[in-house]
Short mmCIF file of C-alpha atoms and ligand atoms in Angstrom, two decimals:
data_model
loop_
_atom_site.label_atom_id
_atom_site.label_comp_id
_atom_site.label_asym_id
_atom_site.label_seq_id
_atom_site.Cartn_x
_atom_site.Cartn_y
_atom_site.Cartn_z
CA UNK A 1 -0.52 28.91 60.87
CA UNK A 2 2.71 27.80 62.63
CA UNK A 3 5.27 30.52 63.38
CA UNK A 4 7.40 31.53 60.42
CA UNK A 5 10.54 32.56 62.22
CA UNK A 6 12.97 29.78 63.00
CA UNK A 7 11.04 28.63 66.08
CA UNK A 8 11.51 25.06 64.96
CA UNK A 9 14.76 23.46 63.97
CA UNK A 10 15.73 22.79 60.44
CA UNK A 11 14.81 19.19 59.63
CA UNK A 12 15.64 17.97 56.15
CA UNK A 13 12.96 15.26 55.97
CA UNK A 14 9.99 17.56 56.60
CA UNK A 15 7.63 18.53 53.84
CA UNK A 16 7.57 22.31 53.60
CA UNK A 17 5.39 24.89 51.91
CA UNK A 18 5.60 28.60 51.11
CA UNK A 19 4.28 31.20 48.76
CA UNK A 20 6.94 31.45 46.03
CA UNK A 21 5.58 34.66 44.52
CA UNK A 22 5.27 38.08 46.16
CA UNK A 23 2.59 38.51 48.84
CA UNK A 24 0.60 41.12 46.91
CA UNK A 25 -2.61 41.03 44.91
CA UNK A 26 -1.61 39.66 41.51
CA UNK A 27 -2.95 37.63 38.62
CA UNK A 28 -1.17 34.48 39.69
CA UNK A 29 0.36 33.22 42.93
CA UNK A 30 2.53 30.12 43.12
CA UNK A 31 2.50 27.99 46.24
CA UNK A 32 5.40 25.58 46.36
CA UNK A 33 5.47 22.34 48.36
CA UNK A 34 8.70 20.35 48.75
CA UNK A 35 9.42 17.07 50.51
CA UNK A 36 8.26 13.45 50.63
CA UNK A 37 4.56 14.35 51.09
CA UNK A 38 4.48 16.93 48.28
CA UNK A 39 2.55 14.80 45.79
CA UNK A 40 0.05 13.32 48.24
CA UNK A 41 -0.75 16.78 49.62
CA UNK A 42 -0.90 18.27 46.13
CA UNK A 43 -3.24 15.52 44.92
CA UNK A 44 -5.55 15.95 47.90
CA UNK A 45 -5.95 19.65 47.05
CA UNK A 46 -5.96 19.37 43.28
CA UNK A 47 -7.23 15.92 42.26
CA UNK A 48 -6.28 16.57 38.62
CA UNK A 49 -2.69 15.98 39.72
CA UNK A 50 -3.42 12.26 40.32
CA UNK A 51 -1.66 10.27 37.65
CA UNK A 52 -0.33 13.42 36.00
CA UNK A 53 3.06 13.25 34.28
CA UNK A 54 5.94 15.03 35.94
CA UNK A 55 6.64 18.60 34.80
CA UNK A 56 3.27 18.75 33.05
CA UNK A 57 0.79 21.37 34.13
CA UNK A 58 -2.76 20.14 34.73
CA UNK A 59 -5.80 22.31 35.32
CA UNK A 60 -8.21 21.68 38.15
CA UNK A 61 -10.14 22.90 41.16
CA UNK A 62 -8.22 23.50 44.40
CA UNK A 63 -10.26 22.03 47.25
CA UNK A 64 -10.04 21.55 51.00
CA UNK A 65 -12.25 18.53 51.61
CA UNK A 66 -15.44 19.38 49.76
CA UNK A 67 -14.89 23.13 49.88
CA UNK A 68 -13.75 24.79 46.72
CA UNK A 69 -10.95 27.31 47.36
CA UNK A 70 -9.68 28.31 43.91
CA UNK A 71 -8.91 26.85 40.51
CA UNK A 72 -5.69 26.86 38.55
CA UNK A 73 -2.72 24.85 37.38
CA UNK A 74 -0.83 22.21 39.31
CA UNK A 75 2.54 20.80 38.36
CA UNK A 76 4.69 18.16 40.01
CA UNK A 77 8.36 17.21 39.95
CA UNK A 78 9.98 14.01 41.16
CA UNK A 79 13.23 13.87 43.15
CA UNK A 80 15.95 14.50 42.21
CA UNK A 81 14.81 16.40 39.12
CA UNK A 82 13.46 19.49 40.86
CA UNK A 83 14.76 22.79 42.24
CA UNK A 84 15.23 21.38 45.74
CA UNK A 85 16.18 17.90 44.59
CA UNK A 86 13.09 16.56 46.41
CA UNK A 87 9.54 15.83 45.27
CA UNK A 88 7.96 19.21 44.54
CA UNK A 89 4.44 20.33 43.71
CA UNK A 90 3.53 23.83 42.58
CA UNK A 91 0.01 25.17 42.77
CA UNK A 92 -0.49 28.11 40.42
CA UNK A 93 -3.64 29.79 41.69
CA UNK A 94 -4.98 33.30 41.77
CA UNK A 95 -2.90 35.89 43.55
CA UNK A 96 -5.27 37.28 46.13
CA UNK A 97 -4.63 37.46 49.85
CA UNK A 98 -7.61 35.35 50.93
CA UNK A 99 -7.08 32.78 48.17
CA UNK A 100 -3.43 32.28 49.07
CA UNK A 101 -4.27 32.10 52.77
CA UNK A 102 -6.97 29.48 52.19
CA UNK A 103 -4.79 27.25 50.00
CA UNK A 104 -1.85 27.55 52.41
CA UNK A 105 -4.08 26.53 55.30
CA UNK A 106 -5.35 23.54 53.31
CA UNK A 107 -1.74 22.46 52.71
CA UNK A 108 -0.80 22.99 56.35
CA UNK A 109 -3.67 20.76 57.48
CA UNK A 110 -1.43 17.89 56.33
CA UNK A 111 1.93 16.91 57.79
CA UNK A 112 3.55 19.96 56.29
CA UNK A 113 5.11 23.03 57.87
CA UNK A 114 5.91 26.53 56.66
CA UNK A 115 9.37 26.76 55.10
CA UNK A 116 12.07 28.66 56.97
CA UNK A 117 13.71 31.63 55.23
CA UNK A 118 15.75 30.32 52.32
CA UNK A 119 14.83 26.72 53.06
CA UNK A 120 14.05 25.75 49.45
CA UNK A 121 17.49 26.99 48.37
CA UNK A 122 19.11 25.40 51.39
CA UNK A 123 17.68 22.04 50.43
CA UNK A 124 18.88 22.57 46.88
CA UNK A 125 22.39 23.09 48.27
CA UNK A 126 22.20 20.10 50.62
CA UNK A 127 20.97 17.90 47.76
CA UNK A 128 23.83 19.00 45.53
CA UNK A 129 21.65 20.93 43.07
CA UNK A 130 23.81 24.04 43.51
CA UNK A 131 26.62 25.28 45.70
CA UNK A 132 26.39 28.05 48.28
CA UNK A 133 27.72 30.77 46.00
CA UNK A 134 25.06 29.85 43.43
CA UNK A 135 22.39 30.12 46.14
CA UNK A 136 23.74 33.56 46.99
CA UNK A 137 23.69 34.40 43.30
CA UNK A 138 20.04 33.40 43.17
CA UNK A 139 19.22 35.72 46.10
CA UNK A 140 21.17 38.52 44.40
CA UNK A 141 19.40 37.87 41.10
CA UNK A 142 16.03 38.25 42.77
CA UNK A 143 17.22 41.47 44.44
CA UNK A 144 18.94 42.85 41.32
CA UNK A 145 17.78 46.35 40.42
CA UNK A 146 20.04 47.11 37.50
CA UNK A 147 21.34 45.30 34.46
CA UNK A 148 24.93 44.93 35.66
CA UNK A 149 23.66 43.57 38.99
CA UNK A 150 21.52 41.10 37.07
CA UNK A 151 24.44 39.93 34.95
CA UNK A 152 26.76 39.56 37.95
CA UNK A 153 24.14 37.61 39.91
CA UNK A 154 23.33 35.35 36.97
CA UNK A 155 27.00 34.55 36.48
CA UNK A 156 27.24 33.62 40.15
CA UNK A 157 24.06 31.54 39.93
CA UNK A 158 25.56 29.71 36.96
CA UNK A 159 28.43 28.68 39.20
CA UNK A 160 31.26 30.86 37.89
CA UNK A 161 32.27 32.08 41.35
CA UNK A 162 31.94 28.60 42.82
CA UNK A 163 34.27 27.28 40.10
CA UNK A 164 36.79 29.95 40.94
CA UNK A 165 36.83 28.92 44.61
CA UNK A 166 36.93 25.24 43.65
CA UNK A 167 39.95 25.98 41.48
CA UNK A 168 41.74 27.54 44.44
CA UNK A 169 40.79 24.63 46.68
CA UNK A 170 42.12 22.14 44.14
CA UNK A 171 45.37 24.11 43.99
CA UNK A 172 45.72 23.78 47.77
CA UNK A 173 44.98 20.06 47.57
CA UNK A 174 47.78 19.62 45.03
CA UNK A 175 50.20 21.38 47.37
CA UNK A 176 48.95 19.25 50.23
CA UNK A 177 49.59 16.06 48.27
CA UNK A 178 53.23 17.11 47.82
CA UNK A 179 53.63 17.84 51.53
CA UNK A 180 52.03 14.56 52.50
CA UNK A 181 54.76 12.75 50.61
CA UNK A 182 57.18 14.16 53.18
CA UNK A 183 55.11 12.72 56.02
CA UNK A 184 55.41 9.25 54.54
CA UNK A 185 59.16 9.57 53.98
CA UNK A 186 60.60 11.52 56.93
CA UNK A 187 64.17 11.19 55.64
CA UNK A 188 63.26 13.22 52.61
CA UNK A 189 61.37 15.91 54.51
CA UNK A 190 63.89 18.68 53.94
CA UNK A 191 64.12 17.85 50.26
CA UNK A 192 60.35 17.74 49.75
CA UNK A 193 59.52 20.87 51.75
CA UNK A 194 62.22 22.97 50.15
CA UNK A 195 61.47 21.82 46.61
CA UNK A 196 61.34 24.91 44.38
CA UNK A 197 58.10 23.73 42.73
CA UNK A 198 56.32 23.60 46.08
CA UNK A 199 57.51 27.03 47.23
CA UNK A 200 56.69 28.52 43.86
CA UNK A 201 53.22 26.96 43.90
CA UNK A 202 52.58 28.42 47.36
CA UNK A 203 53.65 31.89 46.32
CA UNK A 204 51.64 31.75 43.13
CA UNK A 205 48.45 30.74 44.90
CA UNK A 206 48.94 33.36 47.60
CA UNK A 207 49.44 36.02 44.94
CA UNK A 208 46.21 34.98 43.22
CA UNK A 209 44.27 35.08 46.48
CA UNK A 210 45.79 38.44 47.38
CA UNK A 211 44.63 39.83 44.03
CA UNK A 212 41.13 38.50 44.62
CA UNK A 213 41.03 40.23 48.01
CA UNK A 214 41.83 43.50 46.28
CA UNK A 215 38.76 43.25 44.04
CA UNK A 216 36.24 45.93 44.89
CA UNK A 217 33.95 45.90 41.88
CA UNK A 218 31.95 42.80 42.82
CA UNK A 219 30.83 44.18 46.17
CA UNK A 220 30.30 47.66 44.74
CA UNK A 221 27.99 46.34 42.07
CA UNK A 222 26.12 44.19 44.56
CA UNK A 223 25.76 46.89 47.23
CA UNK A 224 25.70 50.00 45.03
CA UNK A 225 28.46 52.35 43.95
CA UNK A 226 28.71 55.24 46.41
CA UNK A 227 28.67 58.70 44.84
CA UNK A 228 28.86 61.78 47.06
CA UNK A 229 28.11 65.40 46.16
CA UNK A 230 30.13 67.83 48.27
CA UNK A 231 31.01 71.51 48.24
CA UNK A 232 30.47 74.76 50.08
CA UNK A 233 27.02 75.92 51.20
CA UNK A 234 24.82 77.29 48.41
CA UNK A 235 27.06 75.88 45.66
CA UNK A 236 24.14 74.04 44.04
CA UNK A 237 24.61 70.50 45.42
CA UNK A 238 20.93 69.84 46.05
CA UNK A 239 20.06 71.35 42.67
CA UNK A 240 22.42 68.77 41.14
CA UNK A 241 20.85 65.89 43.10
CA UNK A 242 17.41 66.90 41.85
CA UNK A 243 18.71 67.25 38.31
CA UNK A 244 20.32 63.79 38.29
CA UNK A 245 17.36 62.01 39.87
CA UNK A 246 14.80 63.96 37.86
CA UNK A 247 12.81 64.47 41.04
CA UNK A 248 12.42 67.07 43.72
CA UNK A 249 14.30 65.01 46.30
CA UNK A 250 16.09 67.70 48.31
CA UNK A 251 15.10 71.22 49.37
CA UNK A 252 16.80 73.91 47.30
CA UNK A 253 17.05 77.51 48.55
CA UNK A 254 19.38 80.48 48.34
CA UNK A 255 19.95 80.31 52.09
CA UNK A 256 23.40 78.91 52.78
CA UNK A 257 23.15 75.82 54.98
CA UNK A 258 19.84 74.48 53.66
CA UNK A 259 20.84 70.83 53.60
CA UNK A 260 21.98 69.38 56.91
CA UNK A 261 21.28 65.68 56.66
CA UNK A 262 22.67 63.34 54.05
CA UNK A 263 19.98 62.92 51.40
CA UNK A 264 20.43 59.74 49.36
CA UNK A 265 18.79 58.47 46.22
CA UNK A 266 19.31 55.36 44.10
CA UNK A 267 20.24 55.85 40.45
CA UNK A 268 20.85 53.49 37.56
CA UNK A 269 23.79 54.84 35.61
CA UNK A 270 24.55 52.73 32.55
CA UNK A 271 23.27 49.61 34.32
CA UNK A 272 25.35 50.21 37.44
CA UNK A 273 23.51 50.83 40.71
CA UNK A 274 24.60 54.13 42.24
CA UNK A 275 23.75 55.50 45.67
CA UNK A 276 23.89 59.25 45.23
CA UNK A 277 24.33 61.29 48.43
CA UNK A 278 23.71 65.03 48.67
CA UNK A 279 25.40 66.51 51.72
CA UNK A 280 25.53 69.61 53.90
CA UNK A 281 27.68 72.43 52.59
CA UNK A 282 31.09 72.35 54.22
CA UNK A 283 32.04 75.38 56.28
CA UNK A 284 33.19 76.22 59.79
CA UNK A 285 30.11 76.77 61.93
CA UNK A 286 29.10 77.23 65.56
CA UNK A 287 25.67 75.71 64.92
CA UNK A 288 25.93 72.21 66.41
CA UNK A 289 23.41 70.69 64.05
CA UNK A 290 25.04 72.11 60.97
CA UNK A 291 28.44 71.02 62.32
CA UNK A 292 27.15 67.45 62.60
CA UNK A 293 25.92 67.75 59.00
CA UNK A 294 29.40 68.84 57.91
CA UNK A 295 30.96 65.91 59.77
CA UNK A 296 28.61 63.52 57.97
CA UNK A 297 29.35 65.18 54.65
CA UNK A 298 33.05 64.58 55.18
CA UNK A 299 32.37 60.93 56.02
CA UNK A 300 30.40 60.49 52.79
CA UNK A 301 33.25 62.04 50.83
CA UNK A 302 35.74 59.68 52.43
CA UNK A 303 33.62 56.60 51.72
CA UNK A 304 32.70 57.61 48.19
CA UNK A 305 33.69 55.58 45.15
CA UNK A 306 32.97 58.59 42.94
CA UNK A 307 33.06 62.19 44.17
CA UNK A 308 31.32 65.22 42.70
CA UNK A 309 32.65 68.54 43.94
CA UNK A 310 30.34 71.48 43.24
CA UNK A 311 32.04 74.88 43.16
CA UNK A 312 30.14 78.17 42.83
CA UNK A 313 31.86 79.84 39.90
CA UNK A 314 30.57 83.31 40.82
CA UNK A 315 32.81 83.35 43.88
CA UNK A 316 35.98 83.09 41.79
CA UNK A 317 37.79 81.24 44.57
CA UNK A 318 40.72 78.86 44.59
CA UNK A 319 40.04 75.30 45.72
CA UNK A 320 40.99 75.27 49.41
CA UNK A 321 43.09 72.51 51.02
CA UNK A 322 39.98 71.18 52.74
CA UNK A 323 38.53 70.16 49.42
CA UNK A 324 41.81 69.33 47.69
CA UNK A 325 42.45 66.53 50.17
CA UNK A 326 39.08 64.91 49.42
CA UNK A 327 39.66 64.54 45.68
CA UNK A 328 39.90 60.97 44.34
CA UNK A 329 42.17 60.74 41.29
CA UNK A 330 40.26 59.40 38.28
CA UNK A 331 37.02 59.33 40.22
CA UNK A 332 36.22 63.00 40.86
CA UNK A 333 34.22 65.42 38.73
CA UNK A 334 34.43 69.12 39.50
CA UNK A 335 31.27 71.03 38.57
CA UNK A 336 31.54 74.81 38.25
CA UNK A 337 27.95 75.85 38.96
CA UNK A 338 26.16 79.09 38.10
CA UNK A 339 28.25 79.43 34.94
CA UNK A 340 25.31 81.39 33.56
CA UNK A 341 26.10 84.17 35.98
CA UNK A 342 29.73 84.74 35.08
CA UNK A 343 31.35 85.80 31.87
CA UNK A 344 34.41 83.64 31.51
CA UNK A 345 35.82 80.56 29.81
CA UNK A 346 36.43 77.52 31.97
CA UNK A 347 39.26 75.04 31.38
CA UNK A 348 38.09 71.46 30.66
CA UNK A 349 40.17 70.25 33.59
CA UNK A 350 42.16 71.55 36.50
CA UNK A 351 45.33 70.18 38.05
CA UNK A 352 45.54 69.69 41.81
CA UNK A 353 48.74 68.28 43.33
CA UNK A 354 49.84 67.12 39.91
CA UNK A 355 46.60 65.22 39.16
CA UNK A 356 44.14 66.36 36.48
CA UNK A 357 40.43 66.46 37.28
CA UNK A 358 37.71 66.98 34.66
CA UNK A 359 35.67 70.16 34.97
CA UNK A 360 32.15 70.81 33.70
CA UNK A 361 30.89 74.39 33.89
CA UNK A 362 27.09 74.57 33.79
CA UNK A 363 23.88 76.17 34.85
CA UNK A 364 22.46 73.48 37.13
CA UNK A 365 18.98 74.96 36.97
CA UNK A 366 18.73 74.10 33.28
CA UNK A 367 17.85 70.60 32.10
CA UNK A 368 20.56 70.55 29.44
CA UNK A 369 23.18 70.42 32.22
CA UNK A 370 22.17 66.79 32.67
CA UNK A 371 23.49 65.82 29.25
CA UNK A 372 26.85 67.44 29.96
CA UNK A 373 27.36 65.89 33.40
CA UNK A 374 26.05 62.35 32.92
CA UNK A 375 28.60 61.14 30.34
CA UNK A 376 31.49 62.05 32.64
CA UNK A 377 29.87 60.35 35.63
CA UNK A 378 28.98 57.29 33.55
CA UNK A 379 32.61 56.90 32.58
CA UNK A 380 33.75 57.06 36.20
CA UNK A 381 31.07 54.67 37.41
CA UNK A 382 31.97 52.18 34.68
CA UNK A 383 35.64 52.44 35.69
CA UNK A 384 34.76 51.66 39.30
CA UNK A 385 32.42 48.74 38.61
CA UNK A 386 33.55 47.69 35.15
CA UNK A 387 35.33 44.46 36.02
CA UNK A 388 32.08 43.18 37.48
CA UNK A 389 30.42 43.07 34.09
CA UNK A 390 32.61 40.26 32.82
CA UNK A 391 34.31 38.28 35.58
CA UNK A 392 33.10 36.25 38.55
CA UNK A 393 34.15 38.50 41.40
CA UNK A 394 33.97 38.17 45.16
CA UNK A 395 30.69 39.85 46.05
CA UNK A 396 30.27 39.34 49.78
CA UNK A 397 32.21 39.92 52.97
CA UNK A 398 31.94 36.18 53.64
CA UNK A 399 33.97 35.43 50.50
CA UNK A 400 36.71 37.85 51.50
CA UNK A 401 36.89 36.55 55.05
CA UNK A 402 37.39 33.02 53.76
CA UNK A 403 40.18 34.15 51.43
CA UNK A 404 41.81 36.05 54.30
CA UNK A 405 41.68 32.94 56.47
CA UNK A 406 43.14 30.82 53.69
CA UNK A 407 45.94 33.34 53.19
CA UNK A 408 46.74 33.26 56.90
CA UNK A 409 46.92 29.47 56.90
CA UNK A 410 49.08 29.45 53.76
CA UNK A 411 51.42 32.04 55.33
CA UNK A 412 51.68 29.77 58.33
CA UNK A 413 52.49 26.83 56.06
CA UNK A 414 55.23 28.81 54.33
CA UNK A 415 56.80 29.63 57.67
CA UNK A 416 56.69 25.97 58.61
CA UNK A 417 58.32 24.96 55.34
CA UNK A 418 61.18 27.36 56.02
CA UNK A 419 61.87 25.55 59.29
CA UNK A 420 62.27 22.16 57.61
CA UNK A 421 65.59 20.59 58.52
CA UNK A 422 66.32 23.06 61.32
CA UNK A 423 63.97 21.53 63.90
CA UNK A 424 64.38 18.25 65.68
CA UNK A 425 60.93 16.97 64.92
CA UNK A 426 58.93 16.73 61.73
CA UNK A 427 57.33 19.89 60.46
CA UNK A 428 55.60 18.25 57.49
CA UNK A 429 52.63 17.25 59.63
CA UNK A 430 52.16 20.84 60.81
CA UNK A 431 52.48 22.25 57.31
CA UNK A 432 49.96 19.71 56.07
CA UNK A 433 47.51 20.82 58.76
CA UNK A 434 47.93 24.47 57.71
CA UNK A 435 47.15 23.49 54.14
CA UNK A 436 44.09 21.54 55.25
CA UNK A 437 42.93 24.66 57.13
CA UNK A 438 43.42 26.73 53.99
CA UNK A 439 41.42 24.24 51.92
CA UNK A 440 38.65 24.20 54.54
CA UNK A 441 38.42 27.99 54.58
CA UNK A 442 38.12 28.14 50.79
CA UNK A 443 35.70 25.20 50.73
CA UNK A 444 33.39 26.88 53.24
CA UNK A 445 32.51 29.45 50.60
CA UNK A 446 30.94 26.91 48.27
CA UNK A 447 29.60 24.86 51.17
CA UNK A 448 31.82 21.93 50.24
CA UNK A 449 33.41 22.03 53.67
CA UNK A 450 32.05 23.61 56.80
CA UNK A 451 29.25 23.28 59.23
CA UNK A 452 25.54 23.88 59.51
CA UNK A 453 26.49 27.25 61.03
CA UNK A 454 27.71 28.50 57.67
CA UNK A 455 24.38 27.50 56.12
CA UNK A 456 22.47 29.17 58.95
CA UNK A 457 24.31 32.43 58.38
CA UNK A 458 23.88 32.42 54.61
CA UNK A 459 20.23 31.41 54.50
CA UNK A 460 19.05 33.55 57.39
CA UNK A 461 19.24 36.56 55.06
CA UNK A 462 16.94 34.91 52.52
CA UNK A 463 13.19 35.44 52.46
CA UNK A 464 10.58 32.79 53.04
CA UNK A 465 9.66 31.14 49.75
CA UNK A 466 13.15 31.23 48.21
N1 GTP B 1 21.73 80.77 38.30
C1 GTP B 1 22.02 79.59 38.89
N2 GTP B 1 21.54 79.35 40.10
C2 GTP B 1 21.86 78.17 40.68
C3 GTP B 1 22.66 77.18 40.02
N3 GTP B 1 22.80 76.13 40.84
C4 GTP B 1 22.11 76.39 41.95
N4 GTP B 1 21.53 77.63 41.88
C5 GTP B 1 20.77 78.31 42.94
O1 GTP B 1 21.62 78.42 44.06
C6 GTP B 1 20.88 78.32 45.26
C7 GTP B 1 21.49 77.24 46.14
O2 GTP B 1 21.26 75.97 45.55
P1 GTP B 1 21.21 74.63 46.39
O3 GTP B 1 21.09 73.52 45.44
O4 GTP B 1 20.22 74.72 47.50
O5 GTP B 1 22.66 74.67 47.01
P2 GTP B 1 23.34 73.64 48.03
O6 GTP B 1 24.74 73.48 47.61
O7 GTP B 1 22.52 72.43 48.16
O8 GTP B 1 23.30 74.48 49.37
P3 GTP B 1 23.31 73.97 50.89
O9 GTP B 1 22.31 72.89 51.02
O10 GTP B 1 22.92 75.18 51.65
O11 GTP B 1 24.69 73.54 51.20
C8 GTP B 1 19.45 78.04 44.85
O12 GTP B 1 18.76 79.27 44.85
C9 GTP B 1 19.59 77.50 43.43
O13 GTP B 1 18.47 77.74 42.63
C10 GTP B 1 23.16 77.51 38.70
O14 GTP B 1 23.89 76.75 38.06
N5 GTP B 1 22.79 78.73 38.19
MG1 MG B 2 21.65 71.54 49.69
#
C-alpha cells in the first residue's frame, strides 16, 4: 500500500480511496472511492454496479480478477451530487481486517491512491459542497462525546457559523464600497470618509466582532469544561472525584498528601463535557515532589471554569487567604466534607469578600452525597457552557485569530479615516486596503478567501477516511 502520510502532494484530479468506517472488526465496513475513476474501479470489483442507477444499492460479489474477496452492497453517486462533489462509489462489505485489506488492495491496483487525512472533506470544500467551518463541524460531530457537543457541531455543520462569518464579511464589503466611492472622487474624500454613517458602521461592526471574541462557551463545549477540585490535604478531594465518576479513579487514604499528580477524568454533566481534575492537597511542604503537586494544583485552580473547594468540616477552620483568592464568583462550590463527624448546622452559603458562594455539607463516603452535589455543579456547568446550546459560537482558536486580525485591520482603517483631509495625499486607498485585509481575514475562516495553507492546517487534523 502507498504511504498514508502526506508523502505525496494533494492533487485534486486523483481518484482516492479510504476506509470510511472505523478500523475495527465490525459487521459492516464502508470503503469509499472518490474521483473520475470511481465508477470504473467500483464496477471492476463489483460487477453488479454496471448499469446501476445512482444512489441505488446493488448486491454483488467483490472480486479482484477472478478471486472472490467478499460480498456486499455497492452504491454509486455522480458528480456533483455526492459528498465530495465528484463521482463516488461506496463498497459496503464485511468489517474484518483481512477483508478490508483485500478490497483496499484490489482498489489500489487501479490508478487510485490512498486518501490523505481529511481529503474527502477537503474536496467537498473545494467543490463548494460545504465551507471550511462546516467541514470543521463535521469533524467535531464525529468526535462529539456529549449531547451539547453534538448539537453545537451539527449547527456548525449546517452552516450556522459560516453564515455568521459571511455576514461579517458582507458588512465589511459594504463599508468598502463606501470608501471606494472616495477613491473615484478625490475631491469628496473628506466628506465620504468622515460621513457619520461610515464611522458608525465601522464602530458597530467592531463592537460585534469584539463581542464574538469574548465568547468562551463555544470552545469550552468543544474542548471540555474544566472543573478542578482543590483543598487542603485529607479534605476528601479524591473521595469526591471517585463519587462523581462512580469509579475508583484516585487513591483515597487517611494519610495527608496522598494525591500528588493531577488526576483527571471525563464526565458528562447534563450533556456538557467536563474534565474533572483532582489535585494534590495544598499546604506548605519541604517535600519537592509534593511541592510540585501543589504548584500544579494551583495551576488547575487558575485555569478552571468551575471550581470545587473541599473543606474538612471537623477542623473548624476559617477559609485562609490562599483559598479565598482562588474562588470564582458564580462558578465555585464549597463542599464541607465529613459533616457526619461534626454536630453542627451549616449555612447554605458563605460570603467571601462580599461574594456569596453555595455550600453543601456532606459525608462524601456515602452515595447520597452525589445527589446533593450534582445539581449545584450542573447549574454552574450550564452557566459556563449554556450559550453554546443555542447559538453558533466561535469554537476554535483559528476563528478567534481571524477575528483579531480583522479587528486590527478595521482599527487601522479607522485611524486612516481620521486623517482624511489633514494629509496631502489620498488616504482613501489606504483605508480601502485595510478593509480588504479585514474582509480577507474573515473570509479565511469559511475558506472563501485564503490559500492552500489554510486548508492544509485545517485538514491535517482530520483522520484518513473523513
Ligand atoms: N467520615 C468521612 N470520612 C471522609 C469523608 N470524606 C473523606 N473521608 C476520608 O478522609 C480521608 C481522606 O480522603 P481523601 O479523599 O484521600 O482526601 P484528599 O483530599 O484526596 O487527600 P490528599 O490526596 O492527601 O490531599 C479518607 O480516609 C476518606 O475516607 C467524609 O465526608 N466523611
Ligand atoms: Mg487525594
